[in-house]
Short mmCIF file of C-alpha atoms in Angstrom, two decimals:
data_model
loop_
_atom_site.label_atom_id
_atom_site.label_comp_id
_atom_site.label_asym_id
_atom_site.label_seq_id
_atom_site.Cartn_x
_atom_site.Cartn_y
_atom_site.Cartn_z
CA GLY O 16 -22.70 -56.69 13.75
CA GLN O 17 -20.63 -54.40 11.96
CA ASN O 18 -21.35 -51.48 10.75
CA ILE O 19 -19.30 -48.70 9.12
CA ASP O 20 -20.68 -45.66 7.17
CA GLN O 21 -19.25 -42.82 4.93
CA PRO O 22 -20.48 -40.53 2.37
CA THR O 23 -21.48 -42.42 -1.04
CA GLU O 24 -20.22 -39.96 -2.46
CA MET O 25 -17.74 -36.18 -2.09
CA THR O 26 -16.98 -32.88 -5.15
CA ALA O 27 -14.61 -30.73 -3.92
CA THR O 28 -11.61 -28.31 -5.69
CA GLU O 29 -9.26 -28.56 -6.54
CA GLY O 30 -6.78 -26.57 -4.20
CA ALA O 31 -8.92 -26.86 -1.90
CA ILE O 32 -9.77 -29.13 1.43
CA VAL O 33 -12.21 -31.76 2.31
CA GLN O 34 -13.33 -33.53 5.26
CA ILE O 35 -14.41 -37.00 4.97
CA ASN O 36 -16.37 -39.03 7.34
CA CYS O 37 -16.43 -42.23 9.27
CA THR O 38 -18.76 -43.82 11.46
CA TYR O 39 -18.67 -46.85 12.99
CA GLN O 40 -20.02 -49.73 15.11
CA THR O 41 -18.05 -52.61 15.24
CA SER O 42 -17.36 -55.24 17.84
CA GLY O 43 -14.60 -54.88 18.38
CA PHE O 44 -11.87 -52.13 17.53
CA ASN O 45 -7.79 -52.86 17.01
CA GLY O 46 -7.26 -50.01 14.88
CA LEU O 47 -8.41 -47.84 11.73
CA PHE O 48 -6.95 -48.03 8.62
CA TRP O 49 -7.54 -45.06 5.86
CA TYR O 50 -6.99 -46.69 1.67
CA GLN O 51 -7.14 -44.48 -0.93
CA GLN O 52 -9.14 -46.51 -4.21
CA HIS O 53 -8.20 -45.96 -7.41
CA ALA O 54 -10.84 -47.21 -9.96
CA GLY O 55 -9.78 -51.53 -10.46
CA GLU O 56 -6.77 -50.93 -8.19
CA ALA O 57 -5.54 -52.21 -5.04
CA PRO O 58 -6.46 -49.55 -2.55
CA THR O 59 -3.57 -48.51 -1.22
CA PHE O 60 -2.51 -47.00 2.31
CA LEU O 61 -2.98 -43.81 3.87
CA SER O 62 -3.58 -44.24 7.83
CA TYR O 63 -4.16 -45.79 10.89
CA ASN O 64 -5.28 -44.51 13.32
CA VAL O 65 -5.37 -46.68 16.94
CA LEU O 66 -5.41 -43.74 19.72
CA ASP O 67 -7.64 -40.79 19.87
CA GLY O 68 -6.57 -38.01 17.84
CA LEU O 69 -4.99 -36.50 14.50
CA GLU O 70 -1.92 -38.33 12.72
CA GLU O 71 -0.70 -36.42 10.22
CA LYS O 72 0.76 -37.35 6.90
CA GLY O 73 1.92 -34.76 4.28
CA ARG O 74 -1.82 -33.77 2.82
CA PHE O 75 -3.63 -36.46 3.99
CA SER O 76 -4.31 -36.64 7.68
CA SER O 77 -6.62 -38.68 10.43
CA PHE O 78 -8.60 -37.80 13.02
CA LEU O 79 -9.72 -40.57 15.73
CA SER O 80 -11.98 -40.73 18.75
CA ARG O 81 -12.77 -44.21 19.79
CA SER O 82 -15.94 -43.14 22.22
CA LYS O 83 -17.72 -41.53 19.34
CA GLY O 84 -17.12 -44.48 16.90
CA TYR O 85 -15.43 -41.65 14.77
CA SER O 86 -12.64 -41.07 12.15
CA TYR O 87 -12.32 -38.36 9.33
CA LEU O 88 -9.89 -37.79 6.82
CA LEU O 89 -8.75 -34.94 6.21
CA LEU O 90 -7.02 -34.33 2.39
CA LYS O 91 -5.90 -30.41 2.25
CA GLU O 92 -4.43 -28.99 -1.36
CA LEU O 93 -6.11 -31.10 -3.46
CA GLN O 94 -5.24 -32.92 -6.75
CA MET O 95 -7.07 -34.12 -9.78
CA LYS O 96 -5.22 -37.13 -9.75
CA ASP O 97 -6.57 -37.34 -5.39
CA SER O 98 -10.41 -38.47 -6.95
CA ALA O 99 -10.51 -41.94 -5.93
CA SER O 100 -12.22 -44.08 -3.62
CA TYR O 101 -11.53 -43.71 -0.17
CA LEU O 102 -12.48 -46.27 1.75
CA CYS O 103 -12.85 -46.45 5.86
CA ALA O 104 -11.94 -49.43 7.38
CA VAL O 105 -11.64 -51.06 10.43
CA SER O 106 -9.63 -53.59 12.63
CA PRO O 107 -11.92 -55.75 14.61
CA SER O 108 -10.17 -58.00 16.42
CA GLY O 109 -7.01 -57.58 15.52
CA GLY O 110 -4.53 -59.14 13.67
CA ASN O 111 -5.06 -58.36 9.65
CA LYS O 112 -8.88 -59.18 9.07
CA LEU O 113 -10.29 -55.94 7.96
CA THR O 114 -14.11 -54.83 7.97
CA PHE O 115 -14.29 -51.94 4.97
CA GLY O 116 -17.18 -48.95 5.26
CA THR O 117 -18.87 -48.50 2.02
CA GLY O 118 -16.59 -46.09 0.60
CA THR O 119 -16.73 -42.54 -0.53
CA GLN O 120 -15.97 -41.72 -4.30
CA LEU O 121 -13.99 -38.31 -4.27
CA LYS O 122 -14.79 -36.32 -7.26
CA VAL O 123 -12.08 -33.31 -7.39
CA GLU O 124 -12.74 -30.78 -10.49
CA LEU O 125 -10.73 -28.08 -11.44
CA GLY M 1 7.59 -52.85 -5.82
CA ALA M 2 4.78 -54.62 -4.63
CA VAL M 3 4.66 -56.96 -2.15
CA VAL M 4 2.39 -59.21 -1.93
CA SER M 5 1.55 -60.72 -5.71
CA GLN M 6 -1.82 -61.81 -7.39
CA HIS M 7 -2.43 -63.84 -10.53
CA PRO M 8 -3.80 -63.83 -12.64
CA SER M 9 -4.52 -60.13 -13.01
CA TRP M 10 -8.12 -60.93 -15.31
CA VAL M 11 -8.68 -63.75 -16.53
CA ILE M 12 -12.57 -64.68 -18.40
CA CYS M 13 -13.74 -68.63 -18.31
CA LYS M 14 -16.95 -70.31 -18.99
CA SER M 15 -20.27 -71.07 -17.03
CA GLY M 16 -20.02 -74.37 -14.95
CA THR M 17 -15.62 -74.01 -15.19
CA SER M 18 -13.57 -73.64 -11.93
CA VAL M 19 -10.37 -70.75 -12.03
CA LYS M 20 -8.23 -70.10 -9.32
CA ILE M 21 -6.12 -67.50 -8.27
CA GLU M 22 -3.28 -67.64 -5.97
CA CYS M 23 -1.98 -65.00 -4.25
CA ARG M 24 1.77 -64.34 -3.12
CA SER M 25 3.33 -62.78 -0.29
CA LEU M 26 6.96 -62.31 -1.83
CA ASP M 27 8.76 -60.58 0.65
CA PHE M 28 7.34 -62.44 4.06
CA GLN M 29 5.73 -65.15 5.65
CA ALA M 30 2.08 -65.56 6.20
CA THR M 31 0.67 -67.65 8.42
CA THR M 32 -2.53 -65.55 7.21
CA MET M 33 -4.42 -64.07 4.40
CA PHE M 34 -7.33 -62.84 3.84
CA TRP M 35 -9.91 -62.95 0.63
CA TYR M 36 -12.19 -59.92 -0.76
CA ARG M 37 -14.07 -59.59 -3.29
CA GLN M 38 -15.50 -56.19 -4.76
CA PHE M 39 -18.32 -55.87 -7.40
CA PRO M 40 -18.13 -52.43 -8.91
CA LYS M 41 -18.96 -49.16 -7.17
CA GLN M 42 -18.82 -50.76 -3.98
CA SER M 43 -16.55 -51.56 -1.51
CA LEU M 44 -14.65 -54.38 -0.62
CA MET M 45 -16.57 -56.87 1.33
CA LEU M 46 -14.46 -59.78 3.12
CA MET M 47 -14.98 -63.63 2.29
CA ALA M 48 -12.75 -65.38 4.15
CA THR M 49 -9.60 -65.96 6.36
CA SER M 50 -6.81 -68.49 4.75
CA ASN M 51 -4.66 -70.21 7.21
CA GLU M 52 -2.21 -71.62 6.45
CA GLY M 53 -1.97 -75.36 6.89
CA SER M 54 -5.81 -75.22 8.53
CA LYS M 55 -9.49 -74.69 6.70
CA ALA M 56 -9.82 -71.19 6.17
CA THR M 57 -12.71 -69.38 7.97
CA TYR M 58 -15.76 -68.09 6.03
CA GLU M 59 -17.40 -65.33 6.20
CA GLN M 60 -21.17 -65.12 6.87
CA GLY M 61 -23.02 -66.16 3.27
CA VAL M 62 -20.56 -67.25 1.65
CA GLU M 63 -20.73 -70.62 0.39
CA LYS M 64 -17.53 -72.07 1.21
CA ASP M 65 -18.28 -75.74 -1.47
CA LYS M 66 -17.72 -72.87 -3.52
CA PHE M 67 -15.24 -70.95 -3.23
CA LEU M 68 -12.33 -72.98 -2.14
CA ILE M 69 -9.25 -71.98 0.08
CA ASN M 70 -5.93 -73.74 -0.18
CA HIS M 71 -3.10 -72.25 2.14
CA ALA M 72 -0.37 -74.49 2.10
CA SER M 73 1.96 -72.57 1.98
CA LEU M 74 3.06 -69.33 3.81
CA THR M 75 3.69 -67.53 0.76
CA LEU M 76 0.53 -68.66 -0.80
CA SER M 77 -2.57 -69.29 -0.97
CA THR M 78 -4.89 -69.84 -3.60
CA LEU M 79 -9.03 -68.86 -4.33
CA THR M 80 -10.49 -71.19 -6.57
CA VAL M 81 -13.95 -70.48 -8.26
CA THR M 82 -15.94 -73.66 -8.55
CA SER M 83 -18.55 -73.60 -10.77
CA ALA M 84 -18.71 -69.68 -12.21
CA HIS M 85 -21.48 -68.22 -13.30
CA PRO M 86 -21.99 -65.21 -14.14
CA GLU M 87 -22.87 -63.58 -10.94
CA ASP M 88 -19.59 -64.59 -9.84
CA SER M 89 -17.62 -62.12 -12.20
CA SER M 90 -15.91 -59.57 -9.66
CA PHE M 91 -12.77 -57.76 -8.40
CA TYR M 92 -10.89 -60.38 -5.88
CA ILE M 93 -8.26 -59.38 -4.31
CA CYS M 94 -6.09 -60.43 -1.38
CA SER M 95 -4.56 -59.17 1.72
CA ALA M 96 -1.63 -60.18 4.22
CA GLY M 97 0.91 -58.22 6.93
CA ASP M 98 3.98 -58.83 6.94
CA SER M 99 4.53 -59.41 11.59
CA PHE M 100 7.91 -57.34 10.90
CA SER M 101 6.37 -54.31 9.34
CA GLY M 102 3.90 -53.17 12.44
CA ASN M 103 0.48 -52.57 11.12
CA THR M 104 1.47 -52.20 7.98
CA ILE M 105 -1.30 -54.84 5.24
CA TYR M 106 -0.25 -55.28 1.59
CA PHE M 107 -3.29 -56.17 -0.91
CA GLY M 108 -2.59 -57.75 -3.82
CA GLU M 109 -3.32 -55.87 -7.35
CA GLY M 110 -6.63 -57.90 -7.40
CA SER M 111 -8.09 -60.37 -10.38
CA TRP M 112 -10.32 -59.33 -12.49
CA LEU M 113 -12.97 -62.79 -12.96
CA THR M 114 -15.05 -62.29 -15.75
CA VAL M 115 -18.02 -65.45 -16.75
CA VAL M 116 -19.30 -65.25 -19.54
#
């Protein structure tokens, strides 16, 4: 089976840094994705990791450790508009089929 | 602009009726598309893989006779919720990948279904 876990909720302060963790146990692994989703909207692509290490993209960075089945999304210089749900997703078998984690609702406060 | 388009964005229907949701890839051809369902405050759950020219592959626990999927062309997949019940009310969203854009997966805008 597939099991992808994330914290349900997190709260952080504007301007700060927050790290959202994701652990996974899947039947296969062909990459890990992070998406941002505002309520009632489609997910927006943030990052993709297939090899171990850190991928940096502006204020967002994503890290992967395949041996540990672990990833995190790092958000720097938090802004109020970053308040959203963050979804970790794994491609277990290649192609474009994704299995999503439980999602983390991030609230950014003043 | 959107590269995967869904229609309708929202729909209200009566119990017992059927509703069709369309998913179109606008700038590329997609031999496979994916249908997800999302209940409020929950994550996306994969329902099925839509395969162009052949039968869809359903995830465990998803009724294939209730959620009919047709992928008649390389740019269009449809999801029909048959004999809808209030518990089918949800956010339905499709995705597709463009093989020429690496690992980018595009999501449609999503469709809100309310069954009354």
